[in-house]
Amino acid sequence: MSTASDTSSEFVFAQHQRFGKFMMDCNDSLALFYEAGCGKTAIALWWVRDALRDGRIEDALVICPASLVPSWEQAIEDMVRFEGFSDDDVRMLRESVTVVSFQRTYKKARPSKRVIPLRDEVDKLWGAVIVDESHCIGSHSSVQTKAAITIGQNAKYRWILSGTPTHGGGGGADFSKLYGQMQFLAKGTLWKNWTDFCSKCVVSYDNWRKPRKYNEDVCKRVMEEHSIVCKLEDCFDMPEVIEKDIPCPLSAKEVYKDLKEGRLEKYGLDI
C-alpha cells in the first residue's frame, strides 16, 4: 500500500523547480544551470518519477563525480519528504535509477581515439541519462567526456545539471567547457567536432593553441537555446550581506602548537 506524503510532506516544490520540471517535460534534452541550493537534483528525480510512471522510460542513469554518488542515493530516499511522493515512488526510483561516477563509465584499458570502451553496467540503451556537475565533461579530449557523450547518444532523454557550467580559472568564463556539455545534449548537431567548435566559437589562441578568447555572443546564444538558468538570490529571500569581521579566537592554542611541532603522542596519535 502506498503511503502518500501529500498531507505531511516537509517540502513543497518552489516555483523555479516547477518551471524546471515543466521545461523538462517539454524537451528531450535540456541543461539545468541552477546554482547550488536551487534544488536541481529534486527536479531531476521528480521528472524521472513521472517519466517512469507514465511509461516514457523504464530506467535512468545518473553520472556524477564519485563524491556525489552517496548524495544522489540519499536524495532518492529523501524524495518521500516532498509533496506528492510516496514510499512506493521512492522504491520505484531506487529500483530504476543507477548512479555511477564518471570514472565508472569506461574501462581502464587504453582507449583508441575513436572508440571508448564502456563498462558493461552502463553500456546499454537508457531511457534517460543525467549528468550532474556537467562541467566535468567540459574537456573535449578527456575520456570521461567522450564516455558520457557515447552513453547519451542512444538515450531517449538527456539532461545536464551544473551551477558553474563555464567556470574557469581566476573566476573568468571558460566557454570551451560548452563543447562536451552541448555535444552530450545535442548529439553532435551543433558542431561536427572540436575543430568545428573552435572555428565558430573561438576568436584567438595562446602560444600552445589553446583557446584564449571566445565569441561570447555565439557561446551565450548556444547556452540560451539549450538551457534554463536559475540563481539562488532570484529564488529565495536571502538575508543582506553584512560586511563585518567577526573575531574567532582559538581557545586551545596549545593543541595547535603541539600538532605543528610534532608532539602527537600526548593525544594518542601515531602518524
Coordinates of C-alpha atoms in Angstrom, one line a residue:
M1 CA 0.0 0.0 0.0
S2 CA 1.3 3.4 -1.0
T3 CA 1.9 5.9 1.8
A4 CA 1.4 9.3 0.2
S5 CA 3.1 12.3 1.6
D6 CA 0.7 15.0 0.3
T7 CA -0.7 15.8 3.7
S8 CA 2.5 15.5 5.8
S9 CA 5.3 16.4 3.3
E10 CA 8.1 18.5 4.7
F11 CA 9.0 20.1 1.3
V12 CA 6.9 21.8 -1.3
F13 CA 8.3 22.3 -4.8
A14 CA 9.1 26.0 -5.3
Q15 CA 8.1 28.0 -8.4
H16 CA 11.5 27.8 -10.0
Q17 CA 11.5 24.0 -9.5
R18 CA 8.1 23.7 -11.1
F19 CA 9.3 25.7 -14.0
G20 CA 12.4 23.5 -14.4
K21 CA 10.2 20.4 -14.4
F22 CA 7.8 21.9 -16.9
M23 CA 10.7 22.7 -19.3
M24 CA 12.0 19.1 -18.9
D25 CA 8.5 17.8 -19.8
C26 CA 8.6 20.0 -23.0
N27 CA 12.0 18.9 -24.2
D28 CA 14.0 15.7 -24.9
S29 CA 17.2 17.3 -23.7
L30 CA 18.0 20.3 -21.6
A31 CA 20.6 21.9 -19.3
L32 CA 19.5 23.0 -15.8
F33 CA 22.2 25.6 -15.0
Y34 CA 20.8 26.1 -11.5
E35 CA 23.1 27.4 -8.8
A36 CA 23.9 25.2 -5.8
G37 CA 20.9 25.3 -3.4
C38 CA 18.2 25.7 -6.0
G39 CA 17.2 22.1 -5.8
K40 CA 18.0 20.8 -9.3
T41 CA 18.6 17.2 -8.0
A42 CA 15.0 17.1 -6.7
I43 CA 13.7 18.5 -10.0
A44 CA 15.5 15.7 -12.0
L45 CA 14.2 12.9 -9.7
W46 CA 10.7 14.4 -9.9
W47 CA 10.9 14.2 -13.7
V48 CA 12.3 10.6 -13.6
R49 CA 9.4 9.6 -11.2
D50 CA 6.8 10.9 -13.6
A51 CA 8.5 9.5 -16.7
L52 CA 8.6 6.0 -15.1
R53 CA 5.0 6.3 -14.0
D54 CA 3.7 7.1 -17.5
G55 CA 6.0 4.7 -19.4
R56 CA 8.1 7.3 -21.2
I57 CA 11.2 5.5 -19.7
E58 CA 12.0 2.2 -18.0
D59 CA 15.2 3.3 -16.4
A60 CA 17.6 6.2 -15.9
L61 CA 21.4 6.6 -15.4
V62 CA 22.9 9.4 -13.3
I63 CA 26.6 10.1 -14.0
C64 CA 28.3 12.4 -11.4
P65 CA 31.6 12.9 -9.5
A66 CA 32.4 10.0 -7.2
S67 CA 32.0 12.2 -4.1
L68 CA 28.3 12.8 -5.1
V69 CA 27.2 9.2 -5.6
P70 CA 26.2 8.8 -2.0
S71 CA 24.4 12.2 -2.1
W72 CA 22.3 11.0 -5.1
E73 CA 21.5 7.7 -3.4
Q74 CA 20.4 9.6 -0.3
A75 CA 18.4 12.1 -2.4
I76 CA 16.4 9.3 -3.8
E77 CA 15.5 8.2 -0.3
D78 CA 14.7 11.8 0.7
M79 CA 12.2 12.3 -2.1
V80 CA 9.5 10.8 0.2
R81 CA 9.7 14.1 2.1
F82 CA 8.4 16.0 -0.9
E83 CA 4.8 16.8 -1.8
G84 CA 3.1 14.1 -3.9
F85 CA 5.8 11.4 -3.3
S86 CA 5.1 8.1 -1.6
D87 CA 7.1 5.2 -0.3
D88 CA 6.3 3.3 -3.5
D89 CA 7.6 6.2 -5.6
V90 CA 10.9 6.1 -3.7
R91 CA 11.0 2.3 -4.1
M92 CA 10.5 2.7 -7.9
L93 CA 13.3 5.2 -8.1
R94 CA 15.6 3.0 -6.1
E95 CA 15.0 0.1 -8.4
S96 CA 15.1 2.0 -11.7
V97 CA 17.8 4.7 -11.2
T98 CA 21.5 3.7 -11.5
V99 CA 24.1 6.2 -10.1
V100 CA 27.7 5.9 -11.2
S101 CA 30.8 8.1 -11.1
F102 CA 32.4 9.5 -14.2
Q103 CA 35.3 7.0 -13.7
R104 CA 32.9 4.1 -13.6
T105 CA 31.6 4.7 -17.1
Y106 CA 34.6 3.5 -19.0
K107 CA 37.1 0.7 -18.8
K108 CA 40.7 1.4 -17.7
A109 CA 42.1 -0.2 -20.9
R110 CA 43.8 2.4 -23.1
P111 CA 41.1 3.6 -25.5
S112 CA 41.6 4.5 -29.1
K113 CA 40.9 8.0 -30.3
R114 CA 37.6 6.8 -31.8
V115 CA 36.3 4.0 -29.7
I116 CA 35.7 4.4 -25.9
P117 CA 35.4 1.1 -24.1
L118 CA 32.4 1.5 -21.8
R119 CA 31.8 -0.6 -18.7
D120 CA 29.2 -3.3 -19.1
E121 CA 26.9 -1.9 -16.5
V122 CA 26.4 1.4 -18.4
D123 CA 26.8 0.1 -22.0
K124 CA 23.1 -0.2 -22.8
L125 CA 20.2 1.9 -24.2
W126 CA 19.0 4.1 -21.3
G127 CA 15.6 5.7 -21.1
A128 CA 17.3 8.9 -19.7
V129 CA 20.8 9.9 -18.8
I130 CA 21.5 12.7 -16.3
V131 CA 25.0 14.2 -16.0
D132 CA 25.4 16.1 -12.7
E133 CA 28.2 18.7 -12.4
S134 CA 28.3 18.6 -16.1
H135 CA 31.2 21.0 -16.3
C136 CA 33.2 17.8 -15.6
I137 CA 32.6 16.8 -19.2
G138 CA 33.8 20.1 -20.5
S139 CA 37.2 19.0 -21.7
H140 CA 36.9 17.9 -25.3
S141 CA 39.8 15.4 -25.0
S142 CA 39.0 13.7 -21.7
V143 CA 37.9 10.1 -21.7
Q144 CA 35.1 10.8 -19.2
T145 CA 33.7 13.4 -21.6
K146 CA 33.8 11.0 -24.6
A147 CA 32.3 8.2 -22.5
A148 CA 29.4 10.4 -21.4
I149 CA 28.7 11.6 -24.9
T150 CA 28.8 7.9 -26.2
I151 CA 26.4 6.8 -23.5
G152 CA 24.0 9.7 -24.1
Q153 CA 23.9 9.2 -27.9
N154 CA 21.2 6.5 -27.8
A155 CA 19.3 7.7 -24.7
K156 CA 15.8 9.0 -25.3
Y157 CA 16.2 11.8 -22.9
R158 CA 19.4 13.7 -21.9
W159 CA 19.8 16.2 -19.1
I160 CA 22.8 18.0 -17.6
L161 CA 23.0 19.8 -14.3
S162 CA 25.5 22.4 -13.2
G163 CA 25.7 25.6 -11.2
T164 CA 29.0 26.5 -12.8
P165 CA 28.9 25.3 -16.4
T166 CA 31.6 27.6 -17.8
H167 CA 33.6 28.4 -14.6
G168 CA 37.3 28.9 -15.5
G169 CA 40.5 29.7 -13.6
G170 CA 40.6 33.0 -11.9
G171 CA 36.8 33.2 -11.9
G172 CA 36.5 34.0 -15.6
A173 CA 34.3 32.2 -18.1
D174 CA 35.8 29.2 -19.9
F175 CA 33.5 28.6 -22.8
S176 CA 35.5 25.7 -24.1
K177 CA 33.5 23.7 -21.4
L178 CA 30.4 24.2 -23.6
Y179 CA 31.8 21.7 -26.1
G180 CA 31.4 18.5 -24.2
Q181 CA 28.2 19.5 -22.5
M182 CA 26.4 20.6 -25.7
Q183 CA 27.7 17.6 -27.6
F184 CA 26.1 15.4 -25.0
L185 CA 22.8 17.3 -25.2
A186 CA 22.6 17.9 -28.9
K187 CA 24.2 14.7 -30.1
G188 CA 26.7 16.4 -32.4
T189 CA 24.2 18.6 -34.2
L190 CA 25.8 21.9 -33.1
W191 CA 29.4 21.1 -34.0
K192 CA 30.9 18.2 -36.0
N193 CA 33.9 18.1 -33.8
W194 CA 36.3 20.2 -31.7
T195 CA 37.8 21.9 -34.8
D196 CA 34.3 22.9 -35.9
F197 CA 33.6 24.3 -32.4
C198 CA 36.8 26.3 -32.5
S199 CA 36.0 27.7 -35.9
K200 CA 32.7 29.0 -34.7
C201 CA 33.3 30.0 -31.1
V202 CA 37.0 30.8 -30.7
V203 CA 38.5 34.1 -31.6
S204 CA 42.1 33.7 -30.7
Y205 CA 44.6 31.2 -29.2
D206 CA 47.6 31.2 -26.9
N207 CA 51.0 30.0 -27.9
W208 CA 50.0 26.4 -27.2
R209 CA 47.0 26.6 -29.5
K210 CA 44.6 26.7 -26.5
P211 CA 41.6 28.9 -26.8
R212 CA 42.2 32.3 -25.2
K213 CA 39.3 34.4 -26.4
Y214 CA 35.8 33.4 -27.4
N215 CA 33.0 34.8 -29.4
E216 CA 30.9 35.4 -26.3
D217 CA 27.8 36.3 -28.3
V218 CA 27.7 32.9 -30.0
C219 CA 28.5 31.0 -26.9
K220 CA 25.9 32.7 -24.8
R221 CA 23.3 32.2 -27.6
V222 CA 24.0 28.5 -27.5
M223 CA 23.5 28.4 -23.8
E224 CA 20.3 30.3 -24.0
E225 CA 18.9 27.9 -26.6
H226 CA 19.7 24.8 -24.7
S227 CA 19.4 25.7 -21.0
I228 CA 17.5 27.4 -18.3
V229 CA 19.4 29.4 -15.7
C230 CA 18.5 30.0 -12.1
K231 CA 20.3 32.0 -9.4
L232 CA 19.8 31.4 -5.7
E233 CA 19.2 35.0 -5.0
D234 CA 16.4 35.1 -7.5
C235 CA 14.6 32.1 -5.9
F236 CA 14.7 32.8 -2.2
D237 CA 14.6 35.8 0.1
M238 CA 18.2 35.9 1.2
P239 CA 19.5 38.0 4.1
E240 CA 21.5 41.0 3.3
V241 CA 25.3 40.6 3.3
I242 CA 26.9 42.0 6.4
E243 CA 30.3 43.4 5.9
K244 CA 31.7 42.8 9.3
D245 CA 34.7 40.9 10.7
I246 CA 33.8 38.5 13.4
P247 CA 36.9 37.5 15.5
C248 CA 37.1 33.8 16.3
P249 CA 40.0 33.3 18.8
L250 CA 41.5 29.9 19.2
S251 CA 40.7 28.7 22.7
A252 CA 43.1 25.8 22.6
K253 CA 46.3 27.3 21.2
E254 CA 48.4 24.7 23.0
V255 CA 46.9 21.9 20.9
Y256 CA 47.6 23.6 17.6
K257 CA 51.2 24.4 18.7
D258 CA 51.7 20.7 19.8
L259 CA 50.4 19.5 16.4
K260 CA 52.6 21.9 14.5
E261 CA 55.7 20.9 16.3
G262 CA 55.0 17.2 16.1
R263 CA 54.1 16.4 19.7
L264 CA 51.4 13.9 18.9
E265 CA 52.0 11.2 21.5
K266 CA 50.2 13.1 24.2
Y267 CA 47.0 13.0 22.1
G268 CA 47.3 9.3 21.3
L269 CA 48.2 9.9 17.7
D270 CA 50.7 7.9 15.7
I271 CA 51.2 9.3 12.2

